[in-house]
Coordinates of C-alpha atoms in Angstrom, one line a residue:
G1 CA 73.4 145.0 67.8
V2 CA 74.3 144.0 64.2
F3 CA 74.9 140.5 65.4
H4 CA 71.4 140.3 66.8
G5 CA 69.9 141.7 63.6
I6 CA 71.7 139.0 61.6
Q7 CA 70.6 136.4 64.2
Y8 CA 67.0 137.5 63.8
M9 CA 67.2 136.8 60.0
F10 CA 67.8 133.1 61.0
Q11 CA 65.4 133.0 63.9
K12 CA 62.4 135.1 62.8
K13 CA 60.2 133.8 65.6
D14 CA 62.4 135.5 68.3
I15 CA 61.2 139.1 68.0
S16 CA 63.4 140.1 71.0
L17 CA 66.4 139.8 68.6
L18 CA 64.8 142.3 66.2
M19 CA 63.9 144.7 69.1
F20 CA 67.4 144.6 70.5
F21 CA 68.8 145.3 67.1
L22 CA 66.5 148.3 66.6
F23 CA 67.3 149.6 70.1
C24 CA 71.0 149.5 69.3
C25 CA 70.3 151.2 66.0
S26 CA 68.4 154.0 67.6
I27 CA 71.1 154.5 70.2
S28 CA 73.8 154.6 67.5
L29 CA 71.8 157.1 65.4
R30 CA 71.4 159.3 68.5
A31 CA 75.2 159.1 69.2
I32 CA 76.1 160.0 65.6
T33 CA 73.6 162.9 65.3
T34 CA 74.4 164.4 68.7
D35 CA 78.0 163.8 69.3
E36 CA 79.3 163.6 65.8
L37 CA 76.8 166.0 64.1
Y38 CA 79.3 168.7 63.3
Y39 CA 81.6 166.2 61.6
F40 CA 79.0 164.5 59.4
Q41 CA 77.1 167.5 58.2
P42 CA 79.8 169.1 56.1
L43 CA 81.4 165.8 55.1
F44 CA 78.3 164.3 53.5
N45 CA 76.5 167.6 52.8
I46 CA 73.5 166.5 54.9
N47 CA 70.8 169.1 55.5
W48 CA 70.9 170.3 59.2
S49 CA 67.1 170.0 59.5
I50 CA 67.2 166.4 58.5
L51 CA 70.0 165.6 61.0
K52 CA 68.0 167.3 63.8
R53 CA 64.9 165.2 62.8
I54 CA 67.0 162.1 63.0
E55 CA 68.4 163.2 66.4
A56 CA 64.9 163.8 67.7
L57 CA 63.4 160.6 66.3
S58 CA 66.2 158.5 67.7
F59 CA 65.4 159.9 71.1
F60 CA 61.7 159.5 70.8
I61 CA 61.8 155.9 69.6
A62 CA 64.6 154.5 71.9
G63 CA 62.4 154.1 75.0
P64 CA 59.4 152.5 73.3
I65 CA 61.8 150.1 71.4
L66 CA 63.5 149.2 74.7
L67 CA 60.0 148.6 76.2
S68 CA 59.1 146.4 73.2
Y69 CA 62.3 144.5 73.7
I70 CA 61.5 143.9 77.4
Y71 CA 57.9 143.0 76.6
S72 CA 59.0 140.5 74.0
I73 CA 61.2 138.7 76.5
F74 CA 59.1 138.8 79.7
Q75 CA 55.6 139.0 78.0
P76 CA 53.8 140.5 81.0
P77 CA 50.1 139.4 80.4
K78 CA 48.4 142.4 82.0
H79 CA 50.4 145.2 80.3
K80 CA 49.0 145.2 76.8
K81 CA 47.0 148.4 77.2
V82 CA 50.0 150.3 78.5
M83 CA 52.1 149.0 75.7
K84 CA 49.5 150.1 73.1
Y85 CA 49.2 153.6 74.7
I86 CA 52.9 154.1 74.6
L87 CA 53.3 152.9 71.0
L88 CA 50.4 155.1 69.8
T89 CA 51.8 158.1 71.7
T90 CA 55.2 157.5 70.1
L91 CA 53.6 157.2 66.6
F92 CA 51.8 160.5 67.1
I93 CA 55.1 162.1 68.1
I94 CA 56.9 160.6 65.1
I95 CA 54.3 162.2 62.8
I96 CA 54.8 165.6 64.5
V97 CA 58.6 165.3 64.1
I98 CA 58.3 164.4 60.4
F99 CA 55.8 167.0 59.4
T100 CA 56.6 170.0 61.6
P101 CA 59.6 172.3 62.0
L102 CA 62.1 172.1 64.9
R103 CA 60.5 175.1 66.6
V104 CA 57.3 173.0 66.9
Y105 CA 58.6 169.5 67.7
G106 CA 61.4 170.9 69.8
H107 CA 58.8 171.7 72.5
L108 CA 58.1 168.0 72.9
I109 CA 61.6 167.1 74.1
K110 CA 61.4 168.2 77.8
P111 CA 58.0 166.6 78.4
Y112 CA 59.2 163.5 76.7
Q113 CA 62.2 163.4 79.0
V114 CA 59.8 163.0 81.9
L115 CA 57.9 160.3 80.0
T116 CA 61.2 158.6 79.3
I117 CA 62.0 158.4 83.0
L118 CA 58.5 157.0 83.7
L119 CA 59.0 154.5 80.8
L120 CA 62.3 153.4 82.2
F121 CA 60.7 152.8 85.6
Y122 CA 57.9 150.9 84.0
C123 CA 60.6 148.7 82.3
L124 CA 62.2 148.3 85.7
Y125 CA 58.8 147.2 87.1
I126 CA 58.4 144.5 84.5
V127 CA 62.0 143.3 85.0
C128 CA 61.6 143.3 88.8
D129 CA 58.4 141.3 88.4
A130 CA 60.4 138.7 86.3
L131 CA 63.2 138.8 88.9
L132 CA 60.7 138.0 91.7
K133 CA 59.3 135.2 89.7
K134 CA 62.8 133.9 89.4
Q135 CA 63.0 133.9 85.6
R136 CA 66.4 132.6 84.5
F137 CA 69.3 135.1 84.1
T138 CA 67.1 138.2 84.9
L139 CA 69.6 139.6 87.4
I140 CA 72.0 140.6 84.6
F141 CA 69.2 142.2 82.7
F142 CA 68.2 144.1 85.9
I143 CA 71.8 145.4 86.5
G144 CA 72.0 146.8 83.0
L145 CA 68.7 148.5 83.3
I146 CA 69.6 150.1 86.6
I147 CA 72.8 151.6 85.2
L148 CA 70.7 152.9 82.2
I149 CA 68.1 154.5 84.5
I150 CA 70.8 156.2 86.7
S151 CA 72.6 157.5 83.6
A152 CA 69.3 158.7 82.0
I153 CA 68.2 160.5 85.2
N154 CA 71.6 162.1 85.5
D155 CA 71.6 163.3 81.8
I156 CA 68.1 164.8 82.1
L157 CA 69.0 166.6 85.4
Y158 CA 72.2 167.8 83.8
N159 CA 70.4 169.0 80.7
I160 CA 68.0 171.1 82.8
K161 CA 70.9 172.3 85.0
V162 CA 69.8 170.7 88.2
V163 CA 73.1 168.8 88.7
D164 CA 76.6 169.8 87.7
T165 CA 78.0 166.5 86.4
A166 CA 78.3 165.5 82.7
F167 CA 76.4 163.5 80.1
I168 CA 76.9 159.8 81.0
S169 CA 74.1 158.1 79.0
H170 CA 76.7 156.5 76.7
I171 CA 77.9 154.6 79.8
G172 CA 74.3 153.5 80.5
F173 CA 73.7 152.4 76.9
V174 CA 77.0 150.4 76.7
S175 CA 76.1 148.8 80.0
V176 CA 72.7 147.8 78.7
I177 CA 74.1 146.4 75.5
I178 CA 76.8 144.4 77.3
C179 CA 74.3 143.1 79.9
Q180 CA 71.7 142.3 77.3
T181 CA 74.2 140.5 75.1
I182 CA 75.2 138.3 78.1
Y183 CA 71.6 137.8 78.9
M184 CA 70.7 136.7 75.4
S185 CA 73.7 134.4 75.1
K186 CA 72.8 132.7 78.4
R187 CA 69.1 132.2 77.7
N188 CA 69.7 130.3 74.4

């Protein structure tokens, strides 16, 4: 992700580099605040409430950033209204997270999990459309996205205790990052 952020500094016209960098940052923040939360809080004396806000924000922005990344690459012409709606909804949720306590914004997580699944399938729709139009190197993009969708669905079902597996979203995220890195190196 950092490589793509640096690359964006030299290729400012390619917004996909920035979007991929931001997606990697949101995933990294999520991993740090969920998996490593108990290690960082006492070490840096960070307020628990701030860490929970960062955790929530990293979850709420990851999907829309991924969609923005996909949109910046494939530029589907008839999807501008959907993109605008998703970004405005996310902005509204960000404002709620910043200005309300956990007991308020915490109620948004389960409904947003459903929205995240819908968002991922919408991303898949855009990528499938590009695949059908035979855009170059889209298959590798498609494979990474499928792995991410499977891991996200598993994690949501595991979180609501429908399946007895484990959290595997980290596998999905790493798969997406590897596939997207390959995709981006091939297209240039």
